[in-house]
Amino acid sequence: MDTFLFDFDGVLVDSMTMWADTIIKLLNENNVKYPENLIEIITPLGNGKTADYLVSIGLNMTPNEILKHIGDVAVKEYTFNIPAKPGVENALKILKEKGFCLNVLTASSHPVVDMCLKRLNLYDYFDNVWSCDDFGMPKTNPEVYKSAAKRLGKKCENCIVFDDNLGAVTTAKKAGMKVVGVYDETSKQYEEQMRETADFYVYSLEEATDVLKGVINY
């Protein structure tokens, strides 16, 4: 197992609260009722399908208007404010120095992901930075993981996914990959389910490098 696929929001960078606050504020301002697990539902969908979902629950805006609103907020935050999660750079440095193949697979779009990773000096640690847009499918579809493995020339069982979202963790397992569930404040209520579903569960990527030593032999 020498290949890693990292989620971006909630795993590499501390951005989930920003996304949640922006979307919930938009819904509240428009008096739209939404389920308690809204963030869990939309996190693996990607931008386009998230906009479609918000329309489906009653937001009286077009998908393009929703994407522009959320995008304007996100670009500003990713450009200036969103920090890396604690221990991320050190963990990536350790894995890179050991010769592992490091990749990003995220539902977020390239403009914000690429720019934010570069600002945080993390971009060059990765062999590939992929958005779900590159595959034309969300992380609720196991095929997105299978397609990523195929592009890498790897079998799914030889890839390890890091994700903070229960839906994505479940989907990656269905695809046949090893999965590390990663704690994030916005998904803490699903910790027990994450532990039951994932192969490992950690509170930080730095902790993950210790947990995985016996699995990937470094």
PDB file of C-alpha atoms in Angstrom:
ATOM      1  CA  MET A   1       0.000   0.000   0.000  1.00  0.00           C
ATOM      2  CA  ASP A   2       2.059   2.897  -1.297  1.00  0.00           C
ATOM      3  CA  THR A   3      -0.687   5.125  -2.654  1.00  0.00           C
ATOM      4  CA  PHE A   4      -2.727   7.668  -0.718  1.00  0.00           C
ATOM      5  CA  LEU A   5      -5.840   9.630  -1.664  1.00  0.00           C
ATOM      6  CA  PHE A   6      -6.533  12.617   0.597  1.00  0.00           C
ATOM      7  CA  ASP A   7      -9.756  14.534   0.836  1.00  0.00           C
ATOM      8  CA  PHE A   8      -9.157  18.285   0.933  1.00  0.00           C
ATOM      9  CA  ASP A   9     -11.798  20.022   3.067  1.00  0.00           C
ATOM     10  CA  GLY A  10     -11.757  18.741   6.633  1.00  0.00           C
ATOM     11  CA  VAL A  11      -8.656  16.575   6.146  1.00  0.00           C
ATOM     12  CA  LEU A  12      -5.910  18.802   4.725  1.00  0.00           C
ATOM     13  CA  VAL A  13      -7.448  22.191   5.491  1.00  0.00           C
ATOM     14  CA  ASP A  14      -9.744  23.461   8.221  1.00  0.00           C
ATOM     15  CA  SER A  15     -12.532  24.710   5.964  1.00  0.00           C
ATOM     16  CA  MET A  16     -15.634  22.675   6.749  1.00  0.00           C
ATOM     17  CA  THR A  17     -17.031  25.245   9.174  1.00  0.00           C
ATOM     18  CA  MET A  18     -16.724  27.936   6.489  1.00  0.00           C
ATOM     19  CA  TRP A  19     -18.644  25.851   3.932  1.00  0.00           C
ATOM     20  CA  ALA A  20     -21.297  24.892   6.478  1.00  0.00           C
ATOM     21  CA  ASP A  21     -21.744  28.465   7.724  1.00  0.00           C
ATOM     22  CA  THR A  22     -21.993  29.897   4.199  1.00  0.00           C
ATOM     23  CA  ILE A  23     -24.611  27.418   3.016  1.00  0.00           C
ATOM     24  CA  ILE A  24     -26.668  27.471   6.211  1.00  0.00           C
ATOM     25  CA  LYS A  25     -26.637  31.276   6.257  1.00  0.00           C
ATOM     26  CA  LEU A  26     -27.883  31.303   2.659  1.00  0.00           C
ATOM     27  CA  LEU A  27     -30.707  28.894   3.496  1.00  0.00           C
ATOM     28  CA  ASN A  28     -31.670  30.772   6.657  1.00  0.00           C
ATOM     29  CA  GLU A  29     -31.744  34.112   4.835  1.00  0.00           C
ATOM     30  CA  ASN A  30     -34.161  32.565   2.356  1.00  0.00           C
ATOM     31  CA  ASN A  31     -36.283  30.796   5.023  1.00  0.00           C
ATOM     32  CA  VAL A  32     -35.536  27.348   3.630  1.00  0.00           C
ATOM     33  CA  LYS A  33     -35.883  24.372   5.978  1.00  0.00           C
ATOM     34  CA  TYR A  34     -33.116  21.778   5.774  1.00  0.00           C
ATOM     35  CA  PRO A  35     -32.300  18.405   7.389  1.00  0.00           C
ATOM     36  CA  GLU A  36     -30.099  18.220  10.467  1.00  0.00           C
ATOM     37  CA  ASN A  37     -27.502  16.197   8.553  1.00  0.00           C
ATOM     38  CA  LEU A  38     -27.328  18.710   5.692  1.00  0.00           C
ATOM     39  CA  ILE A  39     -23.543  18.968   5.722  1.00  0.00           C
ATOM     40  CA  GLU A  40     -23.107  15.196   5.669  1.00  0.00           C
ATOM     41  CA  ILE A  41     -25.442  15.016   2.680  1.00  0.00           C
ATOM     42  CA  ILE A  42     -23.794  17.690   0.561  1.00  0.00           C
ATOM     43  CA  THR A  43     -20.099  17.240   1.402  1.00  0.00           C
ATOM     44  CA  PRO A  44     -19.419  14.392  -1.077  1.00  0.00           C
ATOM     45  CA  LEU A  45     -21.643  15.778  -3.847  1.00  0.00           C
ATOM     46  CA  GLY A  46     -19.409  18.327  -5.507  1.00  0.00           C
ATOM     47  CA  ASN A  47     -20.418  21.902  -6.269  1.00  0.00           C
ATOM     48  CA  GLY A  48     -22.900  21.344  -9.070  1.00  0.00           C
ATOM     49  CA  LYS A  49     -24.873  18.603  -7.368  1.00  0.00           C
ATOM     50  CA  THR A  50     -24.859  20.571  -4.098  1.00  0.00           C
ATOM     51  CA  ALA A  51     -26.495  23.488  -5.895  1.00  0.00           C
ATOM     52  CA  ASP A  52     -29.074  21.133  -7.413  1.00  0.00           C
ATOM     53  CA  TYR A  53     -29.783  19.704  -3.956  1.00  0.00           C
ATOM     54  CA  LEU A  54     -30.313  23.158  -2.427  1.00  0.00           C
ATOM     55  CA  VAL A  55     -32.789  23.961  -5.195  1.00  0.00           C
ATOM     56  CA  SER A  56     -34.564  20.646  -4.537  1.00  0.00           C
ATOM     57  CA  ILE A  57     -35.170  21.527  -0.879  1.00  0.00           C
ATOM     58  CA  GLY A  58     -36.692  24.874  -1.757  1.00  0.00           C
ATOM     59  CA  LEU A  59     -33.967  27.485  -2.310  1.00  0.00           C
ATOM     60  CA  ASN A  60     -35.420  29.904  -4.859  1.00  0.00           C
ATOM     61  CA  MET A  61     -32.259  30.503  -6.833  1.00  0.00           C
ATOM     62  CA  THR A  62     -30.847  28.948  -9.972  1.00  0.00           C
ATOM     63  CA  PRO A  63     -27.942  26.522  -9.558  1.00  0.00           C
ATOM     64  CA  ASN A  64     -25.665  29.058 -11.244  1.00  0.00           C
ATOM     65  CA  GLU A  65     -26.723  31.799  -8.816  1.00  0.00           C
ATOM     66  CA  ILE A  66     -26.065  29.477  -5.868  1.00  0.00           C
ATOM     67  CA  LEU A  67     -22.656  28.495  -7.203  1.00  0.00           C
ATOM     68  CA  LYS A  68     -21.684  32.123  -7.775  1.00  0.00           C
ATOM     69  CA  HIS A  69     -22.742  33.149  -4.261  1.00  0.00           C
ATOM     70  CA  ILE A  70     -20.962  30.273  -2.531  1.00  0.00           C
ATOM     71  CA  GLY A  71     -17.990  30.589  -4.852  1.00  0.00           C
ATOM     72  CA  ASP A  72     -17.513  34.284  -4.138  1.00  0.00           C
ATOM     73  CA  VAL A  73     -17.382  33.612  -0.400  1.00  0.00           C
ATOM     74  CA  ALA A  74     -15.157  30.559  -0.806  1.00  0.00           C
ATOM     75  CA  VAL A  75     -12.610  32.224  -3.075  1.00  0.00           C
ATOM     76  CA  LYS A  76     -12.068  35.002  -0.557  1.00  0.00           C
ATOM     77  CA  GLU A  77     -11.731  32.569   2.356  1.00  0.00           C
ATOM     78  CA  TYR A  78      -9.425  30.132   0.559  1.00  0.00           C
ATOM     79  CA  THR A  79      -7.315  32.979  -0.796  1.00  0.00           C
ATOM     80  CA  PHE A  80      -6.662  34.662   2.526  1.00  0.00           C
ATOM     81  CA  ASN A  81      -7.912  32.766   5.568  1.00  0.00           C
ATOM     82  CA  ILE A  82      -8.360  28.981   5.420  1.00  0.00           C
ATOM     83  CA  PRO A  83      -5.536  27.294   7.397  1.00  0.00           C
ATOM     84  CA  ALA A  84      -4.059  23.821   7.106  1.00  0.00           C
ATOM     85  CA  LYS A  85      -5.215  21.418   9.776  1.00  0.00           C
ATOM     86  CA  PRO A  86      -2.703  20.808  12.583  1.00  0.00           C
ATOM     87  CA  GLY A  87       0.182  18.500  11.698  1.00  0.00           C
ATOM     88  CA  VAL A  88      -0.685  18.207   7.992  1.00  0.00           C
ATOM     89  CA  GLU A  89       2.545  19.507   6.486  1.00  0.00           C
ATOM     90  CA  ASN A  90       4.722  17.410   8.773  1.00  0.00           C
ATOM     91  CA  ALA A  91       2.703  14.266   7.986  1.00  0.00           C
ATOM     92  CA  LEU A  92       2.920  14.886   4.232  1.00  0.00           C
ATOM     93  CA  LYS A  93       6.637  15.535   4.494  1.00  0.00           C
ATOM     94  CA  ILE A  94       7.187  12.226   6.319  1.00  0.00           C
ATOM     95  CA  LEU A  95       5.176  10.238   3.754  1.00  0.00           C
ATOM     96  CA  LYS A  96       6.776  11.997   0.783  1.00  0.00           C
ATOM     97  CA  GLU A  97      10.274  11.378   2.090  1.00  0.00           C
ATOM     98  CA  LYS A  98       9.396   7.680   2.374  1.00  0.00           C
ATOM     99  CA  GLY A  99       8.562   7.657  -1.335  1.00  0.00           C
ATOM    100  CA  PHE A 100       4.794   7.199  -1.150  1.00  0.00           C
ATOM    101  CA  CYS A 101       2.462   8.397  -3.899  1.00  0.00           C
ATOM    102  CA  LEU A 102       0.336  11.220  -2.465  1.00  0.00           C
ATOM    103  CA  ASN A 103      -2.809  12.469  -4.200  1.00  0.00           C
ATOM    104  CA  VAL A 104      -5.798  14.695  -3.512  1.00  0.00           C
ATOM    105  CA  LEU A 105      -9.348  13.676  -4.420  1.00  0.00           C
ATOM    106  CA  THR A 106     -11.905  16.303  -3.443  1.00  0.00           C
ATOM    107  CA  ALA A 107     -15.425  17.411  -4.234  1.00  0.00           C
ATOM    108  CA  SER A 108     -14.211  21.013  -4.291  1.00  0.00           C
ATOM    109  CA  SER A 109     -13.240  22.719  -7.536  1.00  0.00           C
ATOM    110  CA  HIS A 110      -9.722  23.316  -8.844  1.00  0.00           C
ATOM    111  CA  PRO A 111      -9.639  27.130  -8.564  1.00  0.00           C
ATOM    112  CA  VAL A 112     -10.006  27.087  -4.779  1.00  0.00           C
ATOM    113  CA  VAL A 113      -8.176  23.809  -4.102  1.00  0.00           C
ATOM    114  CA  ASP A 114      -5.091  24.521  -6.199  1.00  0.00           C
ATOM    115  CA  MET A 115      -4.755  28.113  -5.014  1.00  0.00           C
ATOM    116  CA  CYS A 116      -5.199  27.222  -1.329  1.00  0.00           C
ATOM    117  CA  LEU A 117      -2.728  24.324  -1.416  1.00  0.00           C
ATOM    118  CA  LYS A 118      -0.159  26.561  -3.115  1.00  0.00           C
ATOM    119  CA  ARG A 119      -0.656  29.348  -0.570  1.00  0.00           C
ATOM    120  CA  LEU A 120      -0.099  26.842   2.247  1.00  0.00           C
ATOM    121  CA  ASN A 121       2.973  25.386   0.483  1.00  0.00           C
ATOM    122  CA  LEU A 122       1.336  21.945   0.308  1.00  0.00           C
ATOM    123  CA  TYR A 123       0.668  21.609  -3.427  1.00  0.00           C
ATOM    124  CA  ASP A 124       4.064  20.190  -4.376  1.00  0.00           C
ATOM    125  CA  TYR A 125       3.727  17.255  -1.983  1.00  0.00           C
ATOM    126  CA  PHE A 126       1.122  15.709  -4.300  1.00  0.00           C
ATOM    127  CA  ASP A 127       1.554  13.684  -7.460  1.00  0.00           C
ATOM    128  CA  ASN A 128      -2.012  14.533  -8.514  1.00  0.00           C
ATOM    129  CA  VAL A 129      -4.593  17.021  -7.297  1.00  0.00           C
ATOM    130  CA  TRP A 130      -8.003  15.868  -8.521  1.00  0.00           C
ATOM    131  CA  SER A 131     -11.451  17.360  -8.213  1.00  0.00           C
ATOM    132  CA  CYS A 132     -14.519  15.197  -8.691  1.00  0.00           C
ATOM    133  CA  ASP A 133     -15.092  17.440 -11.706  1.00  0.00           C
ATOM    134  CA  ASP A 134     -12.145  15.660 -13.365  1.00  0.00           C
ATOM    135  CA  PHE A 135     -14.082  12.388 -13.198  1.00  0.00           C
ATOM    136  CA  GLY A 136     -17.582  13.720 -13.844  1.00  0.00           C
ATOM    137  CA  MET A 137     -18.999  12.004 -10.768  1.00  0.00           C
ATOM    138  CA  PRO A 138     -19.350  12.684  -7.028  1.00  0.00           C
ATOM    139  CA  LYS A 139     -17.721  10.846  -4.137  1.00  0.00           C
ATOM    140  CA  THR A 140     -21.052   9.135  -3.492  1.00  0.00           C
ATOM    141  CA  ASN A 141     -20.220   6.953  -6.505  1.00  0.00           C
ATOM    142  CA  PRO A 142     -17.662   4.164  -5.891  1.00  0.00           C
ATOM    143  CA  GLU A 143     -16.571   4.504  -9.512  1.00  0.00           C
ATOM    144  CA  VAL A 144     -14.798   7.770  -8.741  1.00  0.00           C
ATOM    145  CA  TYR A 145     -12.374   5.873  -6.506  1.00  0.00           C
ATOM    146  CA  LYS A 146     -12.013   3.038  -8.987  1.00  0.00           C
ATOM    147  CA  SER A 147     -11.285   5.548 -11.750  1.00  0.00           C
ATOM    148  CA  ALA A 148      -8.651   7.271  -9.624  1.00  0.00           C
ATOM    149  CA  ALA A 149      -6.965   3.938  -8.926  1.00  0.00           C
ATOM    150  CA  LYS A 150      -7.008   3.127 -12.631  1.00  0.00           C
ATOM    151  CA  ARG A 151      -5.349   6.434 -13.499  1.00  0.00           C
ATOM    152  CA  LEU A 152      -2.687   5.657 -10.912  1.00  0.00           C
ATOM    153  CA  GLY A 153      -2.177   2.165 -12.277  1.00  0.00           C
ATOM    154  CA  LYS A 154      -3.066   0.681  -8.885  1.00  0.00           C
ATOM    155  CA  LYS A 155      -5.538  -1.826  -7.518  1.00  0.00           C
ATOM    156  CA  CYS A 156      -8.130  -0.364  -5.180  1.00  0.00           C
ATOM    157  CA  GLU A 157      -7.005  -2.589  -2.336  1.00  0.00           C
ATOM    158  CA  ASN A 158      -3.545  -1.010  -2.565  1.00  0.00           C
ATOM    159  CA  CYS A 159      -4.850   2.528  -2.047  1.00  0.00           C
ATOM    160  CA  ILE A 160      -5.564   4.254   1.267  1.00  0.00           C
ATOM    161  CA  VAL A 161      -8.209   6.982   1.423  1.00  0.00           C
ATOM    162  CA  PHE A 162      -8.311   9.695   4.090  1.00  0.00           C
ATOM    163  CA  ASP A 163     -11.692  11.369   4.534  1.00  0.00           C
ATOM    164  CA  ASP A 164     -13.702  13.110   7.242  1.00  0.00           C
ATOM    165  CA  ASN A 165     -17.128  12.450   5.712  1.00  0.00           C
ATOM    166  CA  LEU A 166     -19.094   9.312   6.592  1.00  0.00           C
ATOM    167  CA  GLY A 167     -20.652   9.060   3.148  1.00  0.00           C
ATOM    168  CA  ALA A 168     -17.289   9.257   1.391  1.00  0.00           C
ATOM    169  CA  VAL A 169     -15.743   6.782   3.838  1.00  0.00           C
ATOM    170  CA  THR A 170     -18.559   4.327   3.124  1.00  0.00           C
ATOM    171  CA  THR A 171     -18.239   4.776  -0.640  1.00  0.00           C
ATOM    172  CA  ALA A 172     -14.465   4.330  -0.630  1.00  0.00           C
ATOM    173  CA  LYS A 173     -14.890   1.093   1.320  1.00  0.00           C
ATOM    174  CA  LYS A 174     -17.424  -0.121  -1.256  1.00  0.00           C
ATOM    175  CA  ALA A 175     -14.832   0.583  -3.945  1.00  0.00           C
ATOM    176  CA  GLY A 176     -12.457  -1.776  -2.147  1.00  0.00           C
ATOM    177  CA  MET A 177     -10.005   0.733  -0.725  1.00  0.00           C
ATOM    178  CA  LYS A 178      -8.518   0.913   2.734  1.00  0.00           C
ATOM    179  CA  VAL A 179      -9.932   3.926   4.552  1.00  0.00           C
ATOM    180  CA  VAL A 180      -8.748   6.174   7.348  1.00  0.00           C
ATOM    181  CA  GLY A 181     -11.557   8.200   8.898  1.00  0.00           C
ATOM    182  CA  VAL A 182     -10.329  11.618  10.000  1.00  0.00           C
ATOM    183  CA  TYR A 183     -11.926  13.650  12.780  1.00  0.00           C
ATOM    184  CA  ASP A 184     -13.412  17.028  11.971  1.00  0.00           C
ATOM    185  CA  GLU A 185     -15.511  19.219  14.239  1.00  0.00           C
ATOM    186  CA  THR A 186     -18.374  19.312  11.731  1.00  0.00           C
ATOM    187  CA  SER A 187     -18.689  15.508  11.608  1.00  0.00           C
ATOM    188  CA  LYS A 188     -17.917  14.625  15.230  1.00  0.00           C
ATOM    189  CA  GLN A 189     -21.446  13.291  15.780  1.00  0.00           C
ATOM    190  CA  TYR A 190     -20.652  10.490  13.320  1.00  0.00           C
ATOM    191  CA  GLU A 191     -17.433   9.393  14.991  1.00  0.00           C
ATOM    192  CA  GLU A 192     -18.837   6.060  16.188  1.00  0.00           C
ATOM    193  CA  GLN A 193     -20.174   5.204  12.728  1.00  0.00           C
ATOM    194  CA  MET A 194     -16.906   6.295  11.156  1.00  0.00           C
ATOM    195  CA  ARG A 195     -14.973   4.018  13.474  1.00  0.00           C
ATOM    196  CA  GLU A 196     -17.257   1.110  12.567  1.00  0.00           C
ATOM    197  CA  THR A 197     -16.944   1.737   8.827  1.00  0.00           C
ATOM    198  CA  ALA A 198     -13.321   2.808   8.336  1.00  0.00           C
ATOM    199  CA  ASP A 199     -10.268   0.604   8.790  1.00  0.00           C
ATOM    200  CA  PHE A 200      -8.724   3.227  11.061  1.00  0.00           C
ATOM    201  CA  TYR A 201      -9.882   6.424  12.730  1.00  0.00           C
ATOM    202  CA  VAL A 202      -7.575   9.293  13.681  1.00  0.00           C
ATOM    203  CA  TYR A 203      -7.808  12.810  15.046  1.00  0.00           C
ATOM    204  CA  SER A 204      -5.061  14.188  12.808  1.00  0.00           C
ATOM    205  CA  LEU A 205      -2.863  13.210   9.875  1.00  0.00           C
ATOM    206  CA  GLU A 206       0.147  13.304  12.139  1.00  0.00           C
ATOM    207  CA  GLU A 207      -1.489  10.631  14.267  1.00  0.00           C
ATOM    208  CA  ALA A 208      -2.196   8.670  11.090  1.00  0.00           C
ATOM    209  CA  THR A 209       1.493   8.354  10.234  1.00  0.00           C
ATOM    210  CA  ASP A 210       1.981   6.478  13.515  1.00  0.00           C
ATOM    211  CA  VAL A 211      -1.165   4.352  13.124  1.00  0.00           C
ATOM    212  CA  LEU A 212      -0.176   3.235   9.625  1.00  0.00           C
ATOM    213  CA  LYS A 213       3.424   2.267  10.327  1.00  0.00           C
ATOM    214  CA  GLY A 214       2.528  -1.363  10.902  1.00  0.00           C
ATOM    215  CA  VAL A 215       0.313  -1.471   7.806  1.00  0.00           C
ATOM    216  CA  ILE A 216       2.504   0.080   5.124  1.00  0.00           C
ATOM    217  CA  ASN A 217       5.854  -0.995   6.544  1.00  0.00           C
ATOM    218  CA  TYR A 218       7.935   2.147   6.823  1.00  0.00           C
TER     219      TYR A 218
END
